[in-house]
Each structure stands twice: as structure tokens, then as C-alpha cells.
CSV table of C-alpha atoms in Angstrom, one decimal:
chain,number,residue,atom,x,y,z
E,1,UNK,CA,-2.0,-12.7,11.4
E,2,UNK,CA,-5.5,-11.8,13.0
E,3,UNK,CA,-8.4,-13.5,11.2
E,4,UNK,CA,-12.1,-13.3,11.1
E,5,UNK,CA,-13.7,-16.4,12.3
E,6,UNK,CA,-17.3,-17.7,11.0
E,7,UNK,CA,-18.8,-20.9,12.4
E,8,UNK,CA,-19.8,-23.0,11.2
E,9,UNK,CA,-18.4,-23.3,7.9
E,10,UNK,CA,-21.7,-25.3,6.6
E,11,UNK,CA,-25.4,-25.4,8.3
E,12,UNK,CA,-28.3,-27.2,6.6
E,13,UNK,CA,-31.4,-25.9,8.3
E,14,UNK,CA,-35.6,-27.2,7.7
E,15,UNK,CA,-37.1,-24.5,6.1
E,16,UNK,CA,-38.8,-21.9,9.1
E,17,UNK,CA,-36.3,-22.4,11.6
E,18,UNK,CA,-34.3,-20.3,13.3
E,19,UNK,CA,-30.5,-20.1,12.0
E,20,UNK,CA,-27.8,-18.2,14.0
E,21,UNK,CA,-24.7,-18.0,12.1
E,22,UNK,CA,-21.8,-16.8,14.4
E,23,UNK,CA,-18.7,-14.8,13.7
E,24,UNK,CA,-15.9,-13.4,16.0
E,25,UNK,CA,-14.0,-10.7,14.3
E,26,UNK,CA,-10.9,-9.4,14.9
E,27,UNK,CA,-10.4,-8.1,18.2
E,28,UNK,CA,-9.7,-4.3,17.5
E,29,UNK,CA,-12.1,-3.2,14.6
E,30,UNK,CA,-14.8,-1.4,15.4
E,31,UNK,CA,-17.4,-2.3,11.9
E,32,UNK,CA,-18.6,-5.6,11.6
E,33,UNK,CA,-20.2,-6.2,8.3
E,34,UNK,CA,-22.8,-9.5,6.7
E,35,UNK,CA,-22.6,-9.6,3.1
E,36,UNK,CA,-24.7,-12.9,1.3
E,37,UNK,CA,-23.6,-15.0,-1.8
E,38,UNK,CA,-26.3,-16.7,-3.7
E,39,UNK,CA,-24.5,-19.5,-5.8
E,40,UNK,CA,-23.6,-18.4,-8.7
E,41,UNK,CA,-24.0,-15.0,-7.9
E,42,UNK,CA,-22.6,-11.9,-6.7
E,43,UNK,CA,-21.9,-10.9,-3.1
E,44,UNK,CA,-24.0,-8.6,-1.6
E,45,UNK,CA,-24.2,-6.7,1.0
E,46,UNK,CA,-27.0,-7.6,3.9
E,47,UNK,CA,-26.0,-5.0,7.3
E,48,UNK,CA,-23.0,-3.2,8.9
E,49,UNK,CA,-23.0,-2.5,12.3
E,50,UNK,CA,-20.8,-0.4,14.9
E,51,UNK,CA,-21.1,1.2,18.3
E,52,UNK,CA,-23.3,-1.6,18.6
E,53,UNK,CA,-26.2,-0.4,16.4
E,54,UNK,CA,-26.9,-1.5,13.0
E,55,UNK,CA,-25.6,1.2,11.0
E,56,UNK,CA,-26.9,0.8,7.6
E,57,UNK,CA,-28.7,-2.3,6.3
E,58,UNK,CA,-30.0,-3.4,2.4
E,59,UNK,CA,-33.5,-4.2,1.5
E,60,UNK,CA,-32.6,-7.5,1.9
E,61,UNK,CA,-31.8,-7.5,5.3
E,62,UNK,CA,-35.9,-7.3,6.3
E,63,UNK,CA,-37.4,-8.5,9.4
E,64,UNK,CA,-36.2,-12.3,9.6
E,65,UNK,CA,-32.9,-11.1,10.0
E,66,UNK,CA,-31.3,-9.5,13.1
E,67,UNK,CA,-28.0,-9.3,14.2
E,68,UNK,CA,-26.5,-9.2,17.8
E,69,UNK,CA,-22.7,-8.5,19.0
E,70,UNK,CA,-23.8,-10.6,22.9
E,71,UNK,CA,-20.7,-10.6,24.5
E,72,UNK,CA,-17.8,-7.9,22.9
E,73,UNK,CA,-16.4,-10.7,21.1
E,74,UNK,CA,-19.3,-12.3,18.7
E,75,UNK,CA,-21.1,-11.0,16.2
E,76,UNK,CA,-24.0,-13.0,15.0
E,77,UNK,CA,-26.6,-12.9,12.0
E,78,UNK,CA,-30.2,-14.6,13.4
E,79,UNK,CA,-32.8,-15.9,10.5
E,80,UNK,CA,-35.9,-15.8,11.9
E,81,UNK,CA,-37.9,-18.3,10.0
E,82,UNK,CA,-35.4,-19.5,6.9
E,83,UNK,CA,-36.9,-19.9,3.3
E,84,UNK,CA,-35.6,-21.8,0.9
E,85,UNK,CA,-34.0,-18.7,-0.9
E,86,UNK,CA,-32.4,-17.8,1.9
E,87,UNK,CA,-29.7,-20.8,0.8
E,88,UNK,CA,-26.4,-18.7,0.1
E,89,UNK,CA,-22.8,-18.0,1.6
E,90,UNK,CA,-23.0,-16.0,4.6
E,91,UNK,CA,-20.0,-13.8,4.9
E,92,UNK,CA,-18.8,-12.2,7.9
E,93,UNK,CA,-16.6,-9.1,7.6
E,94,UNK,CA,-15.1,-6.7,10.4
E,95,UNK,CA,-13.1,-3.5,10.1
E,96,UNK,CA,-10.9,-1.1,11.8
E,97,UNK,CA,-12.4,2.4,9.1
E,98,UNK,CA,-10.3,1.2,6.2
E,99,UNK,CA,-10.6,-2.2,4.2
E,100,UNK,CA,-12.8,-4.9,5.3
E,101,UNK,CA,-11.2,-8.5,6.3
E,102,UNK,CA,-13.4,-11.3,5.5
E,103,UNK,CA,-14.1,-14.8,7.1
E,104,UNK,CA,-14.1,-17.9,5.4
E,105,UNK,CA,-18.0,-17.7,5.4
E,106,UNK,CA,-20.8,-19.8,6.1
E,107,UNK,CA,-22.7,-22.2,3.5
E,108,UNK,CA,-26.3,-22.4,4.8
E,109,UNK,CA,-28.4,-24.9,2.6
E,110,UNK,CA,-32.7,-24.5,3.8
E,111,UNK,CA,-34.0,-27.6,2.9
W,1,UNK,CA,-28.2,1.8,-10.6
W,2,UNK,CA,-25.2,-0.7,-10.9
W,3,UNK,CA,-22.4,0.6,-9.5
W,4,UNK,CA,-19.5,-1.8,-10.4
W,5,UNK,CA,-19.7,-4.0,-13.5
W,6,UNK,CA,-17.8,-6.7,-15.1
W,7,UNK,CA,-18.5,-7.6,-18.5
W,8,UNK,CA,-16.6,-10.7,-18.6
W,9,UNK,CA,-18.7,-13.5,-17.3
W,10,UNK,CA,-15.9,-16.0,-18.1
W,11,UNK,CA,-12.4,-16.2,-19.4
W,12,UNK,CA,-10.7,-19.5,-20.8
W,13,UNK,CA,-6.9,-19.6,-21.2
W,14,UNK,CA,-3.9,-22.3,-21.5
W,15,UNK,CA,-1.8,-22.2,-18.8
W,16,UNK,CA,1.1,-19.5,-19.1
W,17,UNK,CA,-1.2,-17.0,-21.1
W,18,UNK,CA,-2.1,-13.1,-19.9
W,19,UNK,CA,-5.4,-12.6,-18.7
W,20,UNK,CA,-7.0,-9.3,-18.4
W,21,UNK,CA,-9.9,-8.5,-16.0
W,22,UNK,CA,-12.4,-5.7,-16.5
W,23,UNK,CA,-13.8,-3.4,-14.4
W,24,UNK,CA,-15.8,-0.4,-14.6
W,25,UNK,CA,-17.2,1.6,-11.6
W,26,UNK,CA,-19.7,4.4,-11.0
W,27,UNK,CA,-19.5,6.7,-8.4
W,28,UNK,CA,-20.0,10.5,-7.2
W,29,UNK,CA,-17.8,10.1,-4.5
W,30,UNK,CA,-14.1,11.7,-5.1
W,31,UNK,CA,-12.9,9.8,-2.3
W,32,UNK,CA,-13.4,5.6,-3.1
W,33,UNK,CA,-11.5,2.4,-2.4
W,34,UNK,CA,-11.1,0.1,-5.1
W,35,UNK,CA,-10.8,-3.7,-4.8
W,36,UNK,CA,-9.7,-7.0,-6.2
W,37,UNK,CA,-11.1,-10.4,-4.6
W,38,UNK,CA,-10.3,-13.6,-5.8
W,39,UNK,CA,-12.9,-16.5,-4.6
W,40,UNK,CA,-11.3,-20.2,-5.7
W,41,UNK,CA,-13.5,-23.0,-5.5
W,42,UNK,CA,-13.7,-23.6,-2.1
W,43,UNK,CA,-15.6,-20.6,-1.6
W,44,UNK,CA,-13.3,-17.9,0.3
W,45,UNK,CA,-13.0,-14.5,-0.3
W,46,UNK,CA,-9.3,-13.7,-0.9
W,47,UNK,CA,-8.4,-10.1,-0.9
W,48,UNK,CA,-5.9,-9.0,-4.0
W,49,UNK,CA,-5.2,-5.4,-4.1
W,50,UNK,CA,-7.1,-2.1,-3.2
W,51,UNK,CA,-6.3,0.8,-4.9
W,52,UNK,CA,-7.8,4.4,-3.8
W,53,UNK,CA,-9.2,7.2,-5.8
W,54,UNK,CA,-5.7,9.4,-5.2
W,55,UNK,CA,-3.7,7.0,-6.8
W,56,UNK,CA,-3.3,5.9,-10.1
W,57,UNK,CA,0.2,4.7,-10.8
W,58,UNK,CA,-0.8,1.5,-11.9
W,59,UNK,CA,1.7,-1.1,-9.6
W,60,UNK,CA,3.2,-4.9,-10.6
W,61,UNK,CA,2.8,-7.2,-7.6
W,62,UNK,CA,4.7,-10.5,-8.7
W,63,UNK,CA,2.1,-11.5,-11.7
W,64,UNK,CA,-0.6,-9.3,-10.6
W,65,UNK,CA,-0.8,-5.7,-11.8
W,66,UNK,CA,-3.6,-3.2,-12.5
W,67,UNK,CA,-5.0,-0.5,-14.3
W,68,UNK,CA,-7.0,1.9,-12.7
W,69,UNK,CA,-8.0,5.3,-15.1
W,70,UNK,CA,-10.3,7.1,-13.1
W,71,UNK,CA,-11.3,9.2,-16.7
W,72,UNK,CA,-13.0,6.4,-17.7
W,73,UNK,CA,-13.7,4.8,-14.5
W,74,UNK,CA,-12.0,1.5,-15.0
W,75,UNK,CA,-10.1,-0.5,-12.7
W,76,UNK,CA,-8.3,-3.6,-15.0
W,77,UNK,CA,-6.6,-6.1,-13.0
W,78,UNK,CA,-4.0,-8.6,-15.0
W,79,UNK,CA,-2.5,-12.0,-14.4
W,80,UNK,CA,0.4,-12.6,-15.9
W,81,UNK,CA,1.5,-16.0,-16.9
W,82,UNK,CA,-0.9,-17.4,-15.8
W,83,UNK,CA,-1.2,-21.1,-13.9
W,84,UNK,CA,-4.0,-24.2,-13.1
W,85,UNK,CA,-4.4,-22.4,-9.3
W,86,UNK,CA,-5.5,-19.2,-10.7
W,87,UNK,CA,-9.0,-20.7,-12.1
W,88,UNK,CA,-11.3,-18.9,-9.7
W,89,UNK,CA,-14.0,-16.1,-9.7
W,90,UNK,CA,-12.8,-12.7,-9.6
W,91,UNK,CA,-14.5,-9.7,-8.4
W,92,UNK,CA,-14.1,-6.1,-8.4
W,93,UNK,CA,-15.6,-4.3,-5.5
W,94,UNK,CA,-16.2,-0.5,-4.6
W,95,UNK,CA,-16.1,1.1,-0.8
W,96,UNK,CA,-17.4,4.6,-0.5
W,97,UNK,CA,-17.6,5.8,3.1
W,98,UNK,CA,-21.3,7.3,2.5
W,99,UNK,CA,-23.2,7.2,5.9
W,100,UNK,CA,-21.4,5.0,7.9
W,101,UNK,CA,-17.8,6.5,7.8
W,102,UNK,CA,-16.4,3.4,7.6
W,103,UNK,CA,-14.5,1.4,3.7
W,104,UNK,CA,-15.8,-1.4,4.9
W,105,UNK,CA,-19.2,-1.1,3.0
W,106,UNK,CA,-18.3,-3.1,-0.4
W,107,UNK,CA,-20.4,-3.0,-3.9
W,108,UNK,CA,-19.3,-5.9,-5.6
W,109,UNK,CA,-19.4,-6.5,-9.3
W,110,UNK,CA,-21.0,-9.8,-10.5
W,111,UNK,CA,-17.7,-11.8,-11.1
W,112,UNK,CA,-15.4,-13.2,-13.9
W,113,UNK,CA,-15.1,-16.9,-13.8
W,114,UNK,CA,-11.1,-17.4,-14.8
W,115,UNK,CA,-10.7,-20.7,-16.0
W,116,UNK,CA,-7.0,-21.9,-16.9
W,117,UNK,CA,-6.4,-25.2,-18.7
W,118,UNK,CA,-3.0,-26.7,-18.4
């Protein structure tokens, strides 16, 4: 069964580097999607992007973050400079226009 | 505004007991996706059921079934009989197509914590 694919499945950055947390959805869909888990808390949605444009993005998604599909196949989420609070689950998610499939997620710890 | 809430922020049972799930939505959308997730400990996102805003016959899947009323705007999701593996956080999420034309936009609620003790 086609799967989303995040890598790596745990990153601990220095906080104010650069973090680029890589996904490869599945190879039809068309929306690709980063959604963000605090510990303990909900997840919430950070970007969705398609026709290789960022198609709607929360207020938490400022300017540290960017995302980037490079090569057809990878979608990545770049952190500019982390911060401590930007510890959290990083969850990739890609679509086809109906329900989302989601990877296994990324923990990134900003020490 | 919150758009999907979940009172419960935890729910202890003994193995083998029911447990109940709620879920309560807010949308002005007449076309909406409703979901179940079920994150276990290890941290993945493990898609249950989606329901849409057409359909309410409320379904049995093994010892999964759900509510969904869209009068009040509640989307209950049961486990029956429950076991040890379902201990988890469960969230209910909402998709409205809104501006990108696409379900894959979810609101999550904030979670119940499901804890089952043999």
C-alpha cells in the first residue's frame, strides 16, 4: 500500500540552525500538506501546497519556514533559524482532493 | 473560533469496558469530512474512519462505530470491548475544502487520552 515517507524520524538541532525535514509523498497526489504537534498538544496545521505553490499557510508558518517540492518527488519543510519552541512533531501529509494520508512524522528536539 | 472540540481530556477504563469519544464540530460549510485519528504512543497518526456531511447512518466497523448527528453537530466515536493496545490519543479532525479545493486541510480537536488498564 503506498505510504508517505518522512525522514528522518528524529533530528535534534542547536538552536538557530537551519533544519530541513524531508518527506516523499505518494507518487500520484497532487496536495502536500505540514501539520506540527507540540507534545502534549494538538496537531496543527502549518502550510498546504499544490501546483507547486503554497496554497494556504497558518500564522504559524512565518518567515523561518519555507517549503520546497526540488525534484517532483520530495517535499521538504526548511526552518530557517530554529528556536527552542519550534520542538514538536513535524507531520507530513499528501493528497489526491479527498482524505489526507499521513507519514510517520518527524520528532525535532532544538536544543 | 474553535472549530472541533473534545471535552474529554482523558478516559480510564478496565480492559473489556465501552468507551465513548466526544466530538463536537463547528462549521458553515454543508459540504465537510469528518475524521477519526488514533495516535499510540509511538507517535503516528493512524487514520480510523471519515465520515462526510451526506451521511449519517452511523456504521459498526469490528469494535469501532460512530455517531455522527449533524443537528447537533457531534461526531461520537465508540470502542467496544475494549483492550491494553487501544490506550492512545484520539482525535477528531474536520476538512472543509475552503480555498484550496482540496479535504486534505484538517482542524483537529485537542485529543482524548484513552487509557485501558488490564
Amino acid at each position: 500500500e503506498p505510504e508517505v515517507t518522512q525522514t528522518p524520524s528524529h533530528q535534534v538541532t542547536q538552536m538557530g540552525q537551519e533544519v530541513i525535514l524531508r518527506c516523499v509523498p505518494i507518487s500520484n497526489h497532487l496536495y502536500f500538506y505540514w501539520y506540527r504537534q507540540i507534545l502534549g498538544q494538538k496537531v496543527e496545521f502549518l502550510v498546504s501546497f499544490y501546483n507547486n505553490e503554497i496554497s494556504e499557510k497558518s500564522e504559524i508558518f512565518d518567515d523561518q519556514f519555507s517549503v520546497e517540492r526540488p525534484d517532483g518527488s520530495n517535499f521538504t519543510l526548511k526552518i530557517r533559524s530554529t528556536k527552542l519552541e519550534d520542538s514538536a512533531m513535524y507531520f507530513c501529509a499528501s493528497s489526491e482532493g479527498m482524505e489526507a494520508f499521513f507519514g510517520q512524522g518527524t520528532r525535532l528536539t532544538v536544543v | 473560533a474553535q472549530k472541533v472540540t473534545q471535552a474529554q481530556t482523558e478516559i480510564s477504563v478496565v480492559e473489556k469496558e465501552d468507551v465513548t469519544l466526544d466530538c463536537v464540530y463547528e462549521t458553515r460549510d454543508t459540504t465537510y469530512y469528518l475524521f477519526w485519528y488514533k495516535q499510540p504512543p509511538s507517535g503516528e497518526l493512524v487514520f480510523l474512519i471519515r465520515r462526510n456531511s451526506f451521511d449519517e447512518q452511523n456504521e459498526i466497523s469490528g469494535r469501532y462505530s460512530w455517531n455522527f448527528q449533524k443537528s447537533t453537530s457531534s461526531f461520537n466515536f465508540t470502542i467496544t470491548a475494549s483492550q491494553v493496545v487501544d490506550s492512545a490519543v484520539y482525535f477528531c479532525a474536520l476538512s472543509e475544502v475552503g480555498t484550496t479545493d482540496s479535504w486534505g486541510k484538517l482542524q483537529f480537536g485537542a485529543g482524548t487520552q484513552v487509557v485501558v488498564t488490564p
